[in-house]
Amino acid sequence: MPPYHHGQLRTALLEAAERSLRESGAEQLSLRELAREIGVSHAAPRRHFPDRQSLLYALAETGFARLDTQLRAAVAEAGEGYVPQLRATVTAYIRFATDDAALLELMFGSKHRPGAERVVAASGPAFTLMDELIVRGQAEGRLAAGDPERIGIVMFATMQGIATMINTGLVRPGLLDDLAETAVEQFISGPRESSARSG
Amino acid sequence: MPPYHHGQLRTALLEAAERSLRESGAEQLSLRELAREIGVSHAAPRRHFPDRQSLLYALAETGFARLDTQLRAAVAEAGEGYVPQLRATVTAYIRFATDDAALLELMFGSKHRPGAERVVAASGPAFTLMDELIVRGQAEGRLAAGDPERIGIVMFATMQGIATMINTGLVRPGLLDDLAETAVEQFISGPRESSARSG
DNA sequence: GCAACAATGTAGGCGGTGACAACAATGTCG
DNA sequence: CGACATTGTTGTCACCGCCTACATTGTTGC
């Protein structure tokens, strides 16, 4: 029989919650159900997460850390050229976003809510990475000139929108790579020599 | 005292639900609370909506109808030129999406779920409108060539993404018009003569 | 070594919810 | 006017999040 103290309850909760989130979405996630799965009493989670929202925030936080890791890995693998790096980033972002739709929604939805300071902080690195990529693209003249903020926002919005459309079933997941490529082409300026995949 | 039969309960529920959705989001919407507001018993809504989800679907349905109306009105006001019409559509879409964020989320989230056939049908006109606009743009050579489906999806995704970013607080609502313009510029090909608003 | 204390888990209860069933009032139509 | 469908009501169930009081275990200072 299990010991009185679980010992790793916080970790166990996060793992179970992550799975539940992926399988059934944030709405369906129930603290009591997680407790049952793990085999502790229904009030035990309270010791580690004062309320349901704080558990969701914790998930969003780790989500941003994972996103940052994956984006950096993608850039590292992409070689030196700007366009390949941009393409790799866009693809990696959309892949992350569609691999765990509910997590992405949680990450985005959490940022503007009160009490989510830690989530905002956790989102920093990933956003910085993408920001730098855009600023660099403009400096190198690969992206359209103009207000860097606006161009960057629109470009980020495009990635985000593609992810949303795949997640909601409006677009087949198989189109992911093609759409990422199309998006990159739209935003790359200058001669479209080798970057185009045929048209 | 009120009569035994309310008489307009279905309509009253939809109105109250719409307001609740706008003010507090779909998650917070409670059938019992709506019933209390209207002044009927907690089980009365069941006669008109078998469960909570079906009420949400109904809201999504009317949402698509309203979206279609607003898009057509925007196009009609925009005059003859292609670029002004495109800009008007993009702006109108984002305005609709940010005016009632929770409704948009509901409309999008409902489409791919089982039992939402009516929602899918209701979304037809608005999507057709945008589709035609894109096809026309390609025919007139104002949009990039290439697979029309892909270009259209990416463009739609950009609108959707901008709306999401405003809704989640990542972008100030005041930037709406500028971002819509920036997006249009990105997708318009050829000489950017009069369409640019300065840069 | 042990007493005080902090950390962590348990038991029970409160008000809320959606879903369901049985019943009551009202409208409709042969 | 009586049968029937429609629409509300009451009551109940299981579930949820949150809270309080209590039990067990780990830690630390004397």
XYZ file of C-alpha atoms (C1' of nucleotides) in Angstrom:
458
model
C 0.000 0.000 0.000
C 1.117 3.502 -0.781
C 2.843 5.642 1.832
C 0.997 8.496 3.452
C 3.082 10.998 1.588
C 3.235 10.576 -2.133
C 6.561 12.348 -2.388
C 6.360 13.463 -6.000
C 2.819 14.694 -6.058
C 3.564 17.997 -7.721
C 5.405 16.335 -10.569
C 2.824 13.601 -10.863
C 0.079 16.206 -11.066
C 1.848 18.103 -13.806
C 2.387 14.962 -15.823
C -1.176 13.790 -15.467
C -2.458 17.271 -16.213
C -0.352 17.516 -19.342
C -1.757 14.278 -20.626
C -5.302 15.246 -19.738
C -4.850 18.612 -21.393
C -3.604 17.038 -24.574
C -6.347 14.440 -24.669
C -9.387 16.411 -23.618
C -8.547 20.083 -23.422
C -8.314 22.520 -20.551
C -12.039 22.725 -20.094
C -12.335 19.064 -19.217
C -9.384 19.003 -16.871
C -10.534 18.214 -13.354
C -8.382 18.394 -10.243
C -10.404 15.707 -8.547
C -9.987 13.370 -11.473
C -6.237 13.888 -11.533
C -6.144 13.155 -7.818
C -8.077 9.929 -8.352
C -5.752 8.824 -11.149
C -2.714 9.427 -9.012
C -4.314 7.835 -5.999
C -4.446 10.688 -3.518
C -7.370 12.385 -1.867
C -9.328 15.038 -3.705
C -7.877 17.871 -1.645
C -4.245 16.853 -1.917
C -3.520 18.866 -5.090
C -4.388 21.996 -3.178
C -1.085 21.762 -1.303
C 0.801 22.280 -4.556
C -1.619 24.385 -6.584
C -3.921 26.689 -4.635
C -6.531 26.520 -7.345
C -7.221 25.061 -10.743
C -6.021 28.141 -12.575
C -2.568 27.999 -11.035
C -2.110 24.462 -12.286
C -3.061 25.593 -15.761
C -0.610 28.468 -15.487
C 2.137 26.040 -14.568
C 1.367 24.013 -17.680
C 1.503 27.128 -19.828
C 4.833 28.002 -18.264
C 6.490 24.711 -19.090
C 4.880 24.936 -22.503
C 6.749 28.146 -23.268
C 10.004 26.622 -22.113
C 9.477 23.679 -24.438
C 8.560 25.958 -27.317
C 11.749 27.920 -26.857
C 13.814 24.732 -26.835
C 12.204 23.418 -29.981
C 12.568 26.680 -31.852
C 16.249 26.942 -31.000
C 16.836 23.370 -32.052
C 15.133 24.026 -35.371
C 17.226 27.114 -36.033
C 20.400 25.271 -35.138
C 19.627 22.495 -37.591
C 18.759 24.868 -40.403
C 22.259 25.967 -41.295
C 23.452 29.511 -41.962
C 21.154 31.080 -44.533
C 18.436 33.437 -43.420
C 15.599 31.943 -45.416
C 16.234 28.359 -44.281
C 16.354 29.555 -40.689
C 13.141 31.495 -41.090
C 11.455 28.560 -42.736
C 12.666 26.236 -40.016
C 11.348 28.547 -37.323
C 7.955 28.955 -38.917
C 7.618 25.237 -39.453
C 8.753 24.423 -35.939
C 6.351 26.908 -34.429
C 3.371 25.573 -36.328
C 4.391 22.035 -35.579
C 4.566 22.776 -31.883
C 1.260 24.597 -31.996
C -0.552 21.807 -33.770
C 1.060 18.993 -31.860
C -0.693 20.141 -28.708
C -3.526 22.460 -29.607
C -4.981 22.790 -26.149
C -1.607 23.696 -24.698
C -1.123 26.453 -27.232
C -4.539 27.869 -26.477
C -3.687 27.798 -22.807
C -0.345 29.516 -23.369
C -1.936 32.263 -25.393
C -5.005 32.665 -23.260
C -3.043 32.893 -20.045
C -0.762 35.754 -20.943
C -3.170 38.626 -20.535
C -4.855 37.408 -17.381
C -4.110 38.709 -13.912
C -1.786 36.589 -11.839
C 0.025 35.156 -14.837
C 3.275 37.030 -14.324
C 5.278 33.841 -14.314
C 3.716 32.786 -17.590
C 4.593 36.111 -19.152
C 8.154 35.775 -17.935
C 8.374 32.235 -19.290
C 7.216 33.398 -22.695
C 10.100 35.849 -22.945
C 12.828 33.716 -24.533
C 10.692 32.275 -27.304
C 9.301 35.657 -28.247
C 12.744 37.214 -28.139
C 14.013 34.548 -30.490
C 11.349 35.265 -33.053
C 11.738 38.980 -32.623
C 15.435 38.826 -33.327
C 14.838 36.741 -36.401
C 12.514 39.368 -37.801
C 14.728 42.304 -36.944
C 17.624 40.513 -38.570
C 15.552 39.821 -41.657
C 14.782 43.462 -42.018
C 18.372 44.469 -41.417
C 19.487 42.094 -44.143
C 16.736 43.351 -46.410
C 15.101 39.960 -46.715
C 11.835 41.150 -45.226
C 9.764 44.103 -46.346
C 10.869 47.401 -44.906
C 8.555 49.573 -42.922
C 7.687 49.616 -39.288
C 9.495 46.539 -37.966
C 6.940 46.098 -35.247
C 4.053 45.877 -37.665
C 5.769 43.535 -40.084
C 6.807 41.295 -37.255
C 3.345 41.190 -35.774
C 1.751 40.349 -39.099
C 4.234 37.624 -39.720
C 3.785 36.122 -36.298
C 0.042 36.384 -36.753
C 0.306 34.381 -39.953
C 2.078 31.529 -38.199
C -0.405 31.623 -35.398
C -3.327 31.706 -37.798
C -2.099 28.726 -39.780
C -1.774 26.798 -36.556
C -5.285 27.770 -35.527
C -6.738 26.668 -38.831
C -5.087 23.283 -38.610
C -6.142 22.900 -34.999
C -9.765 23.691 -35.715
C -9.873 21.273 -38.612
C -10.322 23.915 -41.275
C -7.122 22.735 -42.909
C -5.647 19.285 -43.249
C -2.541 18.794 -41.081
C -0.730 17.437 -44.098
C -0.627 20.916 -45.584
C 1.559 22.161 -42.764
C 4.857 22.242 -44.600
C 3.377 23.679 -47.773
C 1.618 26.432 -45.878
C 4.725 27.295 -43.921
C 6.624 27.559 -47.182
C 3.914 29.687 -48.777
C 3.911 32.003 -45.781
C 7.680 32.413 -45.896
C 7.550 33.193 -49.597
C 4.931 35.847 -49.021
C 7.116 37.619 -46.537
C 10.467 37.280 -48.221
C 11.195 40.191 -50.478
C 13.608 40.597 -53.347
C 14.458 38.048 -56.041
C 12.643 34.820 -55.289
C 15.307 32.720 -56.938
C 16.041 29.526 -55.125
C 13.691 29.949 -52.232
C 10.567 29.286 -54.259
C 9.583 25.637 -54.366
C 8.166 25.873 -57.900
C 4.889 27.848 -57.722
C -46.771 37.639 -11.596
C -45.436 36.059 -14.743
C -47.536 33.560 -16.672
C -46.721 29.897 -16.478
C -45.379 29.887 -19.987
C -42.760 32.449 -20.787
C -43.617 32.484 -24.458
C -40.313 33.710 -25.845
C -37.965 31.647 -23.787
C -35.831 30.457 -26.644
C -35.205 33.976 -27.856
C -34.679 35.282 -24.352
C -32.129 32.549 -23.699
C -30.212 33.366 -26.851
C -30.127 37.050 -25.987
C -29.004 36.475 -22.427
C -26.459 33.923 -23.573
C -25.038 36.295 -26.148
C -24.555 38.951 -23.528
C -23.048 36.499 -21.058
C -20.731 35.142 -23.726
C -19.493 38.595 -24.593
C -18.995 39.616 -20.992
C -17.503 36.501 -19.470
C -16.714 33.984 -22.164
C -18.131 30.590 -23.023
C -16.498 28.882 -20.089
C -18.390 30.978 -17.566
C -21.741 30.637 -19.276
C -24.158 28.758 -17.052
C -27.586 27.541 -18.083
C -28.859 27.850 -14.564
C -27.698 31.402 -14.288
C -29.380 32.344 -17.539
C -32.579 30.755 -16.288
C -32.377 32.765 -13.073
C -31.837 36.007 -14.964
C -34.831 35.368 -17.164
C -36.926 34.224 -14.265
C -37.671 30.622 -15.155
C -36.806 27.394 -13.417
C -33.399 25.846 -13.801
C -34.657 23.059 -16.057
C -36.699 25.211 -18.408
C -33.864 25.842 -20.900
C -33.740 22.126 -21.530
C -36.949 22.339 -23.542
C -35.203 24.516 -26.100
C -31.620 23.342 -25.884
C -31.083 19.710 -24.896
C -27.722 20.524 -23.428
C -25.281 23.341 -22.898
C -23.364 22.594 -26.051
C -26.376 22.976 -28.286
C -26.960 26.480 -26.951
C -23.362 27.354 -27.711
C -23.756 25.939 -31.209
C -26.796 28.135 -31.751
C -24.748 31.167 -30.761
C -22.003 30.193 -33.175
C -24.583 29.807 -35.905
C -26.027 33.294 -35.529
C -22.469 34.570 -35.228
C -21.627 33.314 -38.712
C -24.756 34.909 -40.111
C -23.776 38.234 -38.581
C -20.226 37.902 -39.868
C -21.484 37.338 -43.377
C -23.731 40.394 -43.147
C -20.954 42.627 -41.908
C -18.475 41.444 -44.531
C -20.924 42.071 -47.356
C -21.742 45.501 -46.020
C -18.032 46.343 -45.859
C -17.427 45.217 -49.432
C -20.437 47.166 -50.643
C -19.156 50.349 -49.025
C -15.665 49.949 -50.398
C -16.355 50.910 -53.995
C -15.149 49.131 -57.103
C -11.397 48.666 -56.851
C -10.014 45.325 -55.806
C -7.549 46.566 -53.234
C -10.065 48.743 -51.386
C -12.475 45.825 -51.277
C -9.816 43.492 -49.996
C -8.736 45.995 -47.380
C -12.338 46.544 -46.329
C -12.916 42.823 -45.970
C -9.783 42.234 -43.947
C -10.565 45.156 -41.671
C -14.186 44.128 -41.244
C -13.219 40.570 -40.420
C -10.702 41.584 -37.796
C -13.107 44.119 -36.373
C -15.804 41.497 -36.035
C -13.362 39.041 -34.511
C -12.076 41.481 -31.929
C -15.414 43.027 -31.126
C -16.567 39.736 -29.650
C -13.571 37.568 -28.967
C -15.407 34.817 -27.155
C -17.911 34.486 -29.962
C -15.165 34.103 -32.523
C -13.483 31.431 -30.475
C -16.786 29.645 -30.213
C -17.427 29.878 -33.949
C -14.034 28.481 -34.772
C -13.958 25.882 -32.069
C -17.380 24.539 -32.937
C -16.832 23.759 -36.569
C -14.862 20.586 -36.268
C -16.851 19.041 -33.454
C -19.443 16.318 -33.911
C -23.030 17.498 -33.988
C -22.134 20.901 -35.355
C -23.496 20.366 -38.841
C -25.730 23.404 -38.596
C -22.777 25.533 -37.576
C -20.789 24.313 -40.554
C -23.685 25.114 -42.849
C -24.050 28.570 -41.333
C -20.399 29.298 -41.934
C -20.785 28.690 -45.651
C -21.724 32.138 -46.958
C -19.014 34.048 -45.141
C -16.327 31.627 -46.249
C -17.592 31.651 -49.792
C -17.421 35.424 -49.827
C -13.773 35.425 -48.785
C -12.943 32.601 -51.132
C -14.349 34.448 -54.106
C -12.422 37.550 -53.182
C -9.177 35.623 -53.224
C -9.904 33.765 -56.435
C -10.782 37.062 -58.066
C -7.575 38.611 -56.795
C -5.562 35.871 -58.403
C -7.495 36.078 -61.636
C -6.802 39.807 -61.799
C -3.187 39.219 -60.929
C -3.329 41.250 -57.759
C -2.400 38.358 -55.529
C 0.588 36.087 -55.874
C 0.088 33.242 -58.269
C 0.490 29.670 -57.186
C -1.922 27.240 -55.687
C -4.987 29.405 -54.981
C -5.965 27.225 -52.079
C -2.672 27.704 -50.315
C -2.490 31.433 -50.863
C -6.058 31.817 -49.694
C -5.472 29.794 -46.573
C -2.369 31.747 -45.664
C -4.134 35.004 -46.181
C -7.108 33.976 -44.143
C -4.744 32.701 -41.481
C -3.107 36.101 -41.313
C -6.408 37.832 -40.622
C -7.311 35.248 -38.065
C -3.925 35.516 -36.410
C -4.075 39.280 -36.130
C -7.467 38.972 -34.498
C -6.141 36.402 -32.064
C -3.218 38.576 -31.103
C -5.458 41.527 -30.387
C -7.872 39.356 -28.466
C -5.191 37.859 -26.265
C -3.743 41.258 -25.477
C -0.479 40.697 -27.320
C -1.246 43.667 -29.540
C -3.002 46.953 -28.801
C -6.453 47.172 -30.409
C -5.496 50.577 -31.791
C -3.140 48.897 -34.222
C -5.997 47.128 -35.957
C -6.213 49.324 -39.045
C -2.462 49.567 -39.473
C -2.047 45.820 -39.217
C -4.844 45.168 -41.665
C -3.166 47.544 -44.098
C 0.224 45.937 -43.580
C -1.266 42.517 -44.196
C -2.938 43.644 -47.402
C 0.305 45.172 -48.639
C 2.136 41.937 -47.993
C -0.265 39.988 -50.127
C -0.783 42.446 -52.953
C 1.656 41.881 -55.744
C 2.772 44.127 -58.571
C 3.323 47.879 -58.442
C 2.304 49.243 -55.078
C 1.327 52.603 -56.463
C -1.659 54.133 -54.751
C -2.533 51.356 -52.398
C 0.268 52.035 -49.951
C -0.683 54.454 -47.215
C 2.859 55.809 -46.838
C 4.851 53.161 -44.896
C 16.527 11.898 21.665
C 12.838 14.529 21.698
C 9.765 18.434 21.397
C 8.164 22.037 18.406
C 7.180 23.153 13.858
C 6.567 22.991 8.832
C 5.141 20.319 5.051
C 2.022 17.277 3.053
C -1.925 14.289 2.861
C -7.035 13.031 4.440
C -12.062 13.563 5.583
C -15.973 16.092 5.270
C -18.840 19.803 3.808
C -20.602 23.944 1.000
C -22.525 25.960 -2.959
C -22.531 25.536 -7.729
C -23.280 23.011 -12.216
C -25.329 19.977 -16.103
C -28.231 16.224 -16.898
C -32.246 13.574 -16.002
C -37.114 12.005 -14.546
C -41.690 12.794 -12.907
C -45.211 15.971 -12.756
C -48.119 20.414 -13.805
C -49.979 23.909 -16.637
C -51.141 25.518 -21.047
C -52.035 25.513 -26.127
C -54.044 22.931 -30.127
C -56.831 20.249 -32.749
C -60.086 16.454 -33.955
C -64.770 18.828 -24.837
C -61.257 15.528 -24.587
C -56.762 13.710 -26.264
C -52.292 15.128 -27.123
C -48.136 17.914 -27.734
C -45.672 21.729 -25.872
C -43.479 24.086 -22.364
C -42.390 24.974 -17.410
C -41.561 23.241 -12.495
C -39.712 20.446 -8.772
C -36.641 17.235 -7.150
C -32.628 14.418 -7.534
C -27.969 12.687 -8.939
C -23.166 12.895 -9.683
C -19.647 15.875 -10.296
C -16.818 19.969 -9.579
C -13.802 23.661 -7.169
C -12.858 25.556 -2.920
C -12.625 25.650 2.154
C -11.843 24.020 7.085
C -10.419 20.810 10.489
C -7.609 17.101 11.362
C -3.800 13.292 10.700
C 0.659 11.897 9.443
C 5.324 12.545 8.351
C 9.896 15.080 7.873
C 13.032 18.544 9.921
C 15.366 21.219 13.125
C 16.996 23.165 17.557
C 17.660 22.173 22.246
